[in-house]
Short mmCIF file of C-alpha atoms in Angstrom, two decimals:
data_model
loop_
_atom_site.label_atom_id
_atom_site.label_comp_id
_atom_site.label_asym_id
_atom_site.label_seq_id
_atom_site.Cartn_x
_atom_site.Cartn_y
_atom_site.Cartn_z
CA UNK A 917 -34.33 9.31 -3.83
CA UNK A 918 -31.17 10.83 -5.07
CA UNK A 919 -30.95 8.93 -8.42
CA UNK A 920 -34.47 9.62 -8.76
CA UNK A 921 -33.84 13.44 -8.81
CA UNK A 922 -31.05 13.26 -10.95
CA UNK A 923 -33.16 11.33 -13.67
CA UNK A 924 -36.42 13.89 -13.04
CA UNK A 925 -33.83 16.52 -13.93
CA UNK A 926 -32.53 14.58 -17.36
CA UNK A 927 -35.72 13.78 -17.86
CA UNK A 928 -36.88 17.39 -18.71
CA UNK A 929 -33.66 18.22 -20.46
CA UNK A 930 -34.74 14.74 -22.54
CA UNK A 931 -38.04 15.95 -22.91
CA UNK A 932 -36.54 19.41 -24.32
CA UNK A 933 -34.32 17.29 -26.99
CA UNK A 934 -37.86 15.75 -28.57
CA UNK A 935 -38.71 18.78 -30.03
CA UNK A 936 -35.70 19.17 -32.38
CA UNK A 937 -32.70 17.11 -33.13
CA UNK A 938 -30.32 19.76 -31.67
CA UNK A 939 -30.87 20.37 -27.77
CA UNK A 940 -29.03 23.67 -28.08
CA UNK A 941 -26.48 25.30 -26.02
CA UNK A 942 -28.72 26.49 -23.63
CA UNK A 943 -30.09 23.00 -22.65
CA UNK A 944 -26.35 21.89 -22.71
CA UNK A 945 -25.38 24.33 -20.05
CA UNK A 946 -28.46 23.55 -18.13
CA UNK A 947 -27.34 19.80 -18.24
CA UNK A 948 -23.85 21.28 -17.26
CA UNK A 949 -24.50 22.45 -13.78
CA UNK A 950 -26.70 19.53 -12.97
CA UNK A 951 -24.48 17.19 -13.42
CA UNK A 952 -21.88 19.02 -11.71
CA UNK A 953 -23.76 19.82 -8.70
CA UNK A 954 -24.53 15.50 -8.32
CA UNK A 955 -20.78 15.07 -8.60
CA UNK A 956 -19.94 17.65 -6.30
CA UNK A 957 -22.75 16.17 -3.63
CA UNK A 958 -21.13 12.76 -4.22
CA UNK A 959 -24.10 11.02 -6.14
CA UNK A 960 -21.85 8.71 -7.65
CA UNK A 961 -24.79 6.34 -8.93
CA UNK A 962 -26.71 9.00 -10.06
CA UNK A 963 -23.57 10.28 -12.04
CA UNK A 964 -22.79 6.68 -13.03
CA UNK A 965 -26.90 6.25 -14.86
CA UNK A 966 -25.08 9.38 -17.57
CA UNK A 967 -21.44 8.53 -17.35
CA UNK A 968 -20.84 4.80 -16.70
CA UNK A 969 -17.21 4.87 -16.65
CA UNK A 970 -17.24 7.26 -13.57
CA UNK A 971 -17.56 3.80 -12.30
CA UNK A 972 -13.97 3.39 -12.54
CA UNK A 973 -13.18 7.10 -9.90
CA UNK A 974 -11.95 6.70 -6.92
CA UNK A 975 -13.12 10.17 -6.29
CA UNK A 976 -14.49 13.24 -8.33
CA UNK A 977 -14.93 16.87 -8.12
CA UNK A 978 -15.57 19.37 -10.63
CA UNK A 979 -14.31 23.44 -9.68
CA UNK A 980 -16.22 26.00 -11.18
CA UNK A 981 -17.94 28.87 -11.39
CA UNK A 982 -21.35 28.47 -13.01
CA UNK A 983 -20.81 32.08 -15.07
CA UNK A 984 -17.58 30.38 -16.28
CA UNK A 985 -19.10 26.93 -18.06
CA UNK A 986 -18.52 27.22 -21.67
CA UNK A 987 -20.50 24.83 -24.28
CA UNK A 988 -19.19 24.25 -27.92
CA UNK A 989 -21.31 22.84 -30.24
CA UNK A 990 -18.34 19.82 -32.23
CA UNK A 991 -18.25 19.21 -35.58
CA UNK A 992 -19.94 16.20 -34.67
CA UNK A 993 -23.79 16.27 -34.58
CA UNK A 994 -25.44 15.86 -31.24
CA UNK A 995 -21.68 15.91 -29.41
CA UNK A 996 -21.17 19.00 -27.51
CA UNK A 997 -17.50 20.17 -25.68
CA UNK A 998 -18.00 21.34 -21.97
CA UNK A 999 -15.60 23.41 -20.39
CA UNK A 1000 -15.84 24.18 -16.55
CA UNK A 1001 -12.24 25.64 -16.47
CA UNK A 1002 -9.55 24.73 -14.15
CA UNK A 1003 -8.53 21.70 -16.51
CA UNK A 1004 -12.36 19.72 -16.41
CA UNK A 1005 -14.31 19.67 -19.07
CA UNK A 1006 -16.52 16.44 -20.88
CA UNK A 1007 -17.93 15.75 -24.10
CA UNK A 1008 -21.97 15.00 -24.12
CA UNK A 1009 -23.65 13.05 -26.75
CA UNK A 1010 -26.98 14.33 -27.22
CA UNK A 1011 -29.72 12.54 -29.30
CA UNK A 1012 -33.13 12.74 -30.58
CA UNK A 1013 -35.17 11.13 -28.03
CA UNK A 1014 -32.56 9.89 -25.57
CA UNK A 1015 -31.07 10.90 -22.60
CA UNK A 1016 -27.99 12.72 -23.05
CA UNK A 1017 -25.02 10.82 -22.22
CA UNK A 1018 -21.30 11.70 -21.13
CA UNK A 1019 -19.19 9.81 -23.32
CA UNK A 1020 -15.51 11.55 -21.71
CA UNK A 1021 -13.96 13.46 -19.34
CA UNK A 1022 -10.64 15.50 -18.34
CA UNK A 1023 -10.10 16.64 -14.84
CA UNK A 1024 -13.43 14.90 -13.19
CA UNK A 1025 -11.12 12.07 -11.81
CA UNK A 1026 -9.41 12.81 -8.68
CA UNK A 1027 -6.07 11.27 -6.98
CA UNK A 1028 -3.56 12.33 -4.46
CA UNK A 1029 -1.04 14.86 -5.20
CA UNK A 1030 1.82 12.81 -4.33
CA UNK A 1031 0.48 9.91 -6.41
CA UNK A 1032 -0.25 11.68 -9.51
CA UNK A 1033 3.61 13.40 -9.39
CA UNK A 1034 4.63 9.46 -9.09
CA UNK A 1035 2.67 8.55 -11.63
CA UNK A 1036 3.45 11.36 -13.92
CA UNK A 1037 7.30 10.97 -13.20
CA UNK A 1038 7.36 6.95 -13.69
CA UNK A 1039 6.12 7.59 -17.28
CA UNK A 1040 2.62 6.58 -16.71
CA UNK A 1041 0.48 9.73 -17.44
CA UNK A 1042 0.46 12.42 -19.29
CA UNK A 1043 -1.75 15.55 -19.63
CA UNK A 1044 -3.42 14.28 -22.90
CA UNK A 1045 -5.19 11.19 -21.25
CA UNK A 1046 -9.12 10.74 -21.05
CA UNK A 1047 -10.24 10.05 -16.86
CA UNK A 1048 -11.07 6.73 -18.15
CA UNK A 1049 -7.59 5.77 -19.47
CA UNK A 1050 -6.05 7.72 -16.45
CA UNK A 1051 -8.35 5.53 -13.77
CA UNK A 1052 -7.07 2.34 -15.51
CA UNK A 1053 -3.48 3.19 -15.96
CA UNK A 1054 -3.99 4.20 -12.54
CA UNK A 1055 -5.00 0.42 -11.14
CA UNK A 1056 -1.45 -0.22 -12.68
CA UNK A 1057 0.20 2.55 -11.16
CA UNK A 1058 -0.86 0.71 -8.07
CA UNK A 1059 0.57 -2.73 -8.86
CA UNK A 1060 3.65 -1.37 -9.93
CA UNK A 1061 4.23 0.74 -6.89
CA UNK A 1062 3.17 -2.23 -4.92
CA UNK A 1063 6.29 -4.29 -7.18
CA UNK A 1064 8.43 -1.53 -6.84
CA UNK A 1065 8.05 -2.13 -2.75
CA UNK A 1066 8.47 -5.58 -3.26
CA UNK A 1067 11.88 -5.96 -4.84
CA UNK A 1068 13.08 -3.12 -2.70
CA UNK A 1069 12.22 -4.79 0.20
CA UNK A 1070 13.11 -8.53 -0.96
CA UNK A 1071 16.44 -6.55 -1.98
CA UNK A 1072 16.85 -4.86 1.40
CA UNK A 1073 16.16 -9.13 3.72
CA UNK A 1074 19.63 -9.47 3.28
CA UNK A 1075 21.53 -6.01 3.16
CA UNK A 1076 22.95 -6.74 6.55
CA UNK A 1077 25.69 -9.50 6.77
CA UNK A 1078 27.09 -10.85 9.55
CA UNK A 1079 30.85 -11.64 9.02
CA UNK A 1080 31.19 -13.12 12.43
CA UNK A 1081 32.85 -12.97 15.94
CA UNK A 1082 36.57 -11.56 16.89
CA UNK A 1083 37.74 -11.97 20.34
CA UNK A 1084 39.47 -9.12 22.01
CA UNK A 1085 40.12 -10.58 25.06
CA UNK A 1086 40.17 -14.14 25.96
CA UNK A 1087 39.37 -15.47 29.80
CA UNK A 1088 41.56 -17.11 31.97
CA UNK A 1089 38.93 -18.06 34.62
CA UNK A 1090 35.49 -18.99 34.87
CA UNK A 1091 34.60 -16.04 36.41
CA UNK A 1092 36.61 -13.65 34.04
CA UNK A 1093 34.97 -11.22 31.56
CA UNK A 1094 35.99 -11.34 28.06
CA UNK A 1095 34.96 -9.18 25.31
CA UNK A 1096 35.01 -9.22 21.57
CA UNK A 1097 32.86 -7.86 18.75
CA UNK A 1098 30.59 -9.08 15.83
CA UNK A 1099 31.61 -6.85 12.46
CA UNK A 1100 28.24 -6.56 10.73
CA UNK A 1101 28.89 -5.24 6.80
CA UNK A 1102 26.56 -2.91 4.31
CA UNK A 1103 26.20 -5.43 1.40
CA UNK A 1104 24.62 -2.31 -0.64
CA UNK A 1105 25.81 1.10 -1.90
CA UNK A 1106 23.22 2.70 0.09
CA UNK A 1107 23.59 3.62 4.33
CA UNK A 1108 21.40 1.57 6.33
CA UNK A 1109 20.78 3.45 9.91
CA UNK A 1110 20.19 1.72 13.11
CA UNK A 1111 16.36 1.91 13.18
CA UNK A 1112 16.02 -0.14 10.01
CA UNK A 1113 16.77 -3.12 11.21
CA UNK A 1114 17.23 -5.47 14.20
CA UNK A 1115 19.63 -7.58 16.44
CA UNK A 1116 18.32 -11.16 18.13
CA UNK A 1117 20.60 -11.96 20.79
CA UNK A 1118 21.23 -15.54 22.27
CA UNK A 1119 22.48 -15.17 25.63
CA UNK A 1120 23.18 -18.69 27.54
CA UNK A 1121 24.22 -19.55 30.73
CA UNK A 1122 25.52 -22.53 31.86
CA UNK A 1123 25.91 -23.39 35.84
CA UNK A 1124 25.19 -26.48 37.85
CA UNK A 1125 24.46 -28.07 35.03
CA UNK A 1126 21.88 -26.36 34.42
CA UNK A 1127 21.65 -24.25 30.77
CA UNK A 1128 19.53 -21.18 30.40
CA UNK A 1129 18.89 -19.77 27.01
CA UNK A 1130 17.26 -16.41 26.72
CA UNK A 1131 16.78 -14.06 23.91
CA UNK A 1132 16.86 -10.03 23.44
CA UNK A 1133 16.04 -7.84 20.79
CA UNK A 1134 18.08 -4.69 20.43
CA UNK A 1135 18.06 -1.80 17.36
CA UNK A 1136 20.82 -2.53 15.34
CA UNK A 1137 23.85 0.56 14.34
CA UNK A 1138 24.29 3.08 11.59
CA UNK A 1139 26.71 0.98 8.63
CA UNK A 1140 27.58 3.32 6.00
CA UNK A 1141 27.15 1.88 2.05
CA UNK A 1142 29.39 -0.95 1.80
CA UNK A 1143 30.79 -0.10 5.17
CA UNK A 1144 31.26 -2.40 8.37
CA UNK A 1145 30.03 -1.94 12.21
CA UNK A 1146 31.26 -3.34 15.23
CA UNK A 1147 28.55 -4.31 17.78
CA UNK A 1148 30.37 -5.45 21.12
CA UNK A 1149 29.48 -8.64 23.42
CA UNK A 1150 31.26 -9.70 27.05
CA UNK A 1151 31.15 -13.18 27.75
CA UNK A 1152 32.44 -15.87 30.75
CA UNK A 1153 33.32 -18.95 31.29
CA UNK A 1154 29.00 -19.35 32.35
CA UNK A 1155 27.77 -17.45 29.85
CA UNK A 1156 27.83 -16.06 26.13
CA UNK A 1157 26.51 -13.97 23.60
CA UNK A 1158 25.83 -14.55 20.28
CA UNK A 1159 23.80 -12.86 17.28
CA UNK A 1160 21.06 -15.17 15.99
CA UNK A 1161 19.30 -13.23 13.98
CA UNK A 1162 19.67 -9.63 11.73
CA UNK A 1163 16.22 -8.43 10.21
CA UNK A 1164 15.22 -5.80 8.70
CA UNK A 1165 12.32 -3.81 9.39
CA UNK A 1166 9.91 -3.31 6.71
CA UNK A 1167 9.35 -0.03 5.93
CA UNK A 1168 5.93 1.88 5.07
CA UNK A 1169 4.99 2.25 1.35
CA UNK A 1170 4.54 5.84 2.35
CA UNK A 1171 8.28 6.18 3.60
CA UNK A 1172 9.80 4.35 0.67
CA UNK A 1173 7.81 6.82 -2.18
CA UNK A 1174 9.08 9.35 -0.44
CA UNK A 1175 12.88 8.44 -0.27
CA UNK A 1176 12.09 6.77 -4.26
CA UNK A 1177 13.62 8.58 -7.11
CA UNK A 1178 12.04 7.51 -10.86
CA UNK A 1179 13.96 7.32 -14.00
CA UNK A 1180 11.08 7.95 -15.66
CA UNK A 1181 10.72 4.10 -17.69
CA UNK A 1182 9.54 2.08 -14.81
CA UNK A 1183 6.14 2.13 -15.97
CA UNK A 1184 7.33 1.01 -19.62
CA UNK A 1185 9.07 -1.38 -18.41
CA UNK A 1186 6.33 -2.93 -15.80
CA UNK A 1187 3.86 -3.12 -19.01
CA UNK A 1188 6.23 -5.09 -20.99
CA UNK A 1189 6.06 -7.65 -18.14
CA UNK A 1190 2.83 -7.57 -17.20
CA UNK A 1191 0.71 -6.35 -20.23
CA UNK A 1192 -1.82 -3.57 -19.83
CA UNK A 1193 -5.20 -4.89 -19.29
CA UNK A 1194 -6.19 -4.75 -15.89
CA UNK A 1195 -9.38 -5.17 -13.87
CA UNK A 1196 -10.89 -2.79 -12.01
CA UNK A 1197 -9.80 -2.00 -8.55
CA UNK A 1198 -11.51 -3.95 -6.10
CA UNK A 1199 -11.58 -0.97 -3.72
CA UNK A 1200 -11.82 -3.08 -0.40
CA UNK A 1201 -13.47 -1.79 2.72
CA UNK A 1202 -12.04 -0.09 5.95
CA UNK A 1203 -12.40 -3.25 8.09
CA UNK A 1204 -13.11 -4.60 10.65
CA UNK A 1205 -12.10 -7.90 9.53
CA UNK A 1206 -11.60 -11.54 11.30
CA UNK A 1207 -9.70 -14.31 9.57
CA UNK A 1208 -8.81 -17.84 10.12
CA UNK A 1209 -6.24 -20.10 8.30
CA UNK A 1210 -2.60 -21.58 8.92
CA UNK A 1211 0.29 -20.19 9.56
CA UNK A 1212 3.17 -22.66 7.98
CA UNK A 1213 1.63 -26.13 7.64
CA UNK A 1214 0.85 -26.71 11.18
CA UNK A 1215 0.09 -23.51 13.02
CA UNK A 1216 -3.32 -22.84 13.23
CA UNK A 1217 -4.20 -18.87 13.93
CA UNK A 1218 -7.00 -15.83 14.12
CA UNK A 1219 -6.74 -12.96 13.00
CA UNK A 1220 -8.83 -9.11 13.80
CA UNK A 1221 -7.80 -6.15 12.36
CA UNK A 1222 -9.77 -3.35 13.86
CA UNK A 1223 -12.18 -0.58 11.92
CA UNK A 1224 -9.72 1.82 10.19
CA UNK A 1225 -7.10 -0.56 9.38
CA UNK A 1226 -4.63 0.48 11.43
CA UNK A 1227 -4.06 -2.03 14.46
CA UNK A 1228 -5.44 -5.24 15.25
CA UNK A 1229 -4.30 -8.71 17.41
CA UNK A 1230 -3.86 -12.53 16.54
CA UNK A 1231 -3.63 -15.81 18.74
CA UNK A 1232 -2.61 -19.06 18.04
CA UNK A 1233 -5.65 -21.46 18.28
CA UNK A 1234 -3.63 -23.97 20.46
CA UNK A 1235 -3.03 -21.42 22.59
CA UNK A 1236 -6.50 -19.35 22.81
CA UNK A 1237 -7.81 -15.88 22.11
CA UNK A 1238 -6.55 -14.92 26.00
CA UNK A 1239 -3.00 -15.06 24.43
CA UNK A 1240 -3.01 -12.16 21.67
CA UNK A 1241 -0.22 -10.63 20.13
CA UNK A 1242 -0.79 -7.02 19.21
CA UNK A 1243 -0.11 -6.06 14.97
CA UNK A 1244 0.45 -2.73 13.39
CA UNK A 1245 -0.83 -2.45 10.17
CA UNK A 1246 2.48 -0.88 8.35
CA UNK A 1247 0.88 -0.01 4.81
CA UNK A 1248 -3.00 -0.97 3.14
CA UNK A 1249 -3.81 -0.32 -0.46
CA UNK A 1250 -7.42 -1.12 -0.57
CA UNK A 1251 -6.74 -0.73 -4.24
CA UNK A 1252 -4.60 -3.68 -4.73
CA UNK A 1253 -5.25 -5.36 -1.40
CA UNK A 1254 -1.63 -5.26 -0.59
CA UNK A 1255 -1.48 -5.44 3.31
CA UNK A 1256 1.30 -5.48 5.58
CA UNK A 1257 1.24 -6.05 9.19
CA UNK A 1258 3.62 -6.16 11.72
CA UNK A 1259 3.92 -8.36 14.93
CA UNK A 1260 4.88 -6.21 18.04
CA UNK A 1261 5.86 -7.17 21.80
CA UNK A 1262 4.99 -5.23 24.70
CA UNK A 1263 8.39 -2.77 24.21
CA UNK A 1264 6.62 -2.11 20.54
CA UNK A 1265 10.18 -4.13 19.10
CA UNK A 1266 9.00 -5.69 15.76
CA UNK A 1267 9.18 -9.07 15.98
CA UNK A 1268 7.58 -10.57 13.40
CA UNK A 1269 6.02 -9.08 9.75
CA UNK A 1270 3.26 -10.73 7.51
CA UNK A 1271 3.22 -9.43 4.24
CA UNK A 1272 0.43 -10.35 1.81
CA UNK A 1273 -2.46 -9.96 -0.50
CA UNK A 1274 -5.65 -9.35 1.22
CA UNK A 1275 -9.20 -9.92 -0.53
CA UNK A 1276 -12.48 -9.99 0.41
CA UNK A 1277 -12.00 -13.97 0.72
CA UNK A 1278 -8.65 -14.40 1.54
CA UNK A 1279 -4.87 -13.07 2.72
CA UNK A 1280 -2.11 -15.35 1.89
CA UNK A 1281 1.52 -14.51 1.72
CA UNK A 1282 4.89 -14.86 3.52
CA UNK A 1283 5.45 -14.13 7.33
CA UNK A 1284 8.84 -13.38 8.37
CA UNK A 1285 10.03 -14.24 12.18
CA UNK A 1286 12.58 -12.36 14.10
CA UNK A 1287 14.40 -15.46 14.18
CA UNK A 1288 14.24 -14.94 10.19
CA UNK A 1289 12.69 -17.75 9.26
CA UNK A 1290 9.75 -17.18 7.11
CA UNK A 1291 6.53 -19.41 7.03
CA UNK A 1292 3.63 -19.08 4.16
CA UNK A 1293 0.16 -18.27 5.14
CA UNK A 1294 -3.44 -18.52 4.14
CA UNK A 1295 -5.99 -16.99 5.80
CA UNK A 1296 -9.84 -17.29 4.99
CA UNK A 1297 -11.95 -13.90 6.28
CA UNK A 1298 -14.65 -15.35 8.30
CA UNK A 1299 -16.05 -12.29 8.60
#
């Protein structure tokens, strides 16, 4: 019913342009508010049936004041220069007979503050650029940012090294305490806090022949760039404590962006990797979704994220869907279909993180353990 209004209303303006070759300015402002009031209501495929490429928005909006809509006649014949202030405007293409058509457009395409200021200060966009070449440079604004992330992080697995054990005091008896300290070190030039990463302990105790491994997860400490920590242990002659694993959290997209700071050629320098042409965003949907795949080559696992993308749970088939572990979805892009989750326990320690490409038939990617080891996976959505 909505597209059918929309083409009613051309329709008459269409009508009007049968009588003479030139529609006028009159009809042109006419045609003006009309299509401004569908893209304001959010008739996208009514807006799409006289400007295809608004195909390519993510969102639109034009801000006006109908007294303030200015129509220019171009040098052109039958192309006419709207102007609805505040930076939008389009050029119409007007014909004998046809429908009139909008054939550009400044300021109808929409995006996030914050992503338009990274855009703008990576190099990618400039002031000059049609909405169509903005909404495709913007689809590679998206993988870069998502590459960006992706070396930062890969960069970041290994930041913390651990340079081993010292002893401080040694036991005499089984029964004494001794103490020492593992010296973690700051392999980069930039401080890592405690929160961004992890400690897996190994404690074991041995009595009566008996040995009992267990293992704790504990926030690691602030090491300032290419600094060292100390992070204490006791030990006996039954037991001892040793660091099996250091990982690093993965942090949001949304806190790295924020902390990022562009030299303005990373978007030059992306392109001359990766070329320019790019297909349109596949704008994925806002769950729920349920997938099925393996985990490694063996593991066999489900999947749910919930409706909203921001939480979900997965089991391990051999163990059943009464087993869940809970996951946090860390960052989406529905854009790209860059997803990463992470794999919480019940003291919401992260203790596991799956990061990967999701599609409408598929996520595949790498999942990292606490232990660090890290395991491919493909996943089929089932539904």
């Amino acid at each position: 019913m909505k597209q059918f209004s929309l083409s009613l209303a051309i329709a008459s303006a269409a009508i009007t342009f049968t009588s003479c070759s030139d529609p006028g300015e009159k009809a042109m402002t006419d045609f003006s508010q009309t299509f401004a009031h569908y893209v304001n209501d959010n008739q996208t495929d009514s807006v799409i049936a006289v400007y295809p490429a608004a195909e390519l928005a993510e969102e639109m909006s034009i801000d006006y004041n109908p007294d303030s809509v200015t129509v220019t006649k171009t040098e052109t014949e039958g192309l006419y220069h709207i102007n609805y202030g505040n930076g939008t405007s389009i050029i119409v293409e007007a014909r004998e007979n046809s429908l009139p058509t909008v054939i550009q457009s400044h300021g109808l395409f929409k995006y996030p503050e914050e992503k338009i200021k990274f855009a703008t200060a990576t190099g990618a966009i400039n002031n000059d650029m049609t909405d169509e070449k903005l909404a495709k440079t913007m689809v590679n604004v998206d993988n870069m940012a998502t590459s960006l992330f992706n070396d930062y992080v890969a960069s970041r697995k290994n930041a913390v090294k651990n340079m081993g054990a010292t002893i401080t005091k040694e036991i005499e008896f089984m029964m004494d305490e001794g103490k020492g300290y593992y010296t973690l070190k700051n392999t980069t030039d930039q401080p890592i806090s405690g929160d961004e990463y992890t400690i897996t302990w190994k404690h074991t105790y041995m009595g009566s022949g008996i040995e009992d491994v267990t293992r704790k997860i504990e926030p690691g400490k602030d090491i300032p760039e290419n600094g060292t920590a100390r992070i204490p242990f006791s030990f006996s002659g039954h037991s001892y404590s040793e660091i099996q694993a250091i990982t690093m959290n993965t942090p949001s997209q949304e806190t790295f962006f924020k902390n990022y700071k562009p030299t303005g050629k990373e978007y030059k320098t992306y392109i001359s990797e990766n070329g320019e042409d790019n297909a349109k965003a596949q704008k994925l949907g806002n769950g729920p979704y349920e997938l099925a795949g393996k985990l490694g080559t063996k593991l066999a696992i489900h999947v749910n994220l919930e409706k909203g993308m921001k939480k979900g749970t997965y089991y391990y088939d051999k163990y059943g869907p009464s087993n869940t572990l809970q996951l946090v979805v860390k960052s989406f892009n529905p854009n790209t279909g860059d997803l990463t989750l992470e794999e919480t326990n019940d003291k919401a320690e992260v203790t596991g993180t799956f990061i990967g490409k999701l599609s409408n038939e598929s996520y595949t990617g790498k999942m990292t353990a606490y232990t660090g080891k890290t395991y491919n996976f493909d996943l089929k959505v089932t539904k």
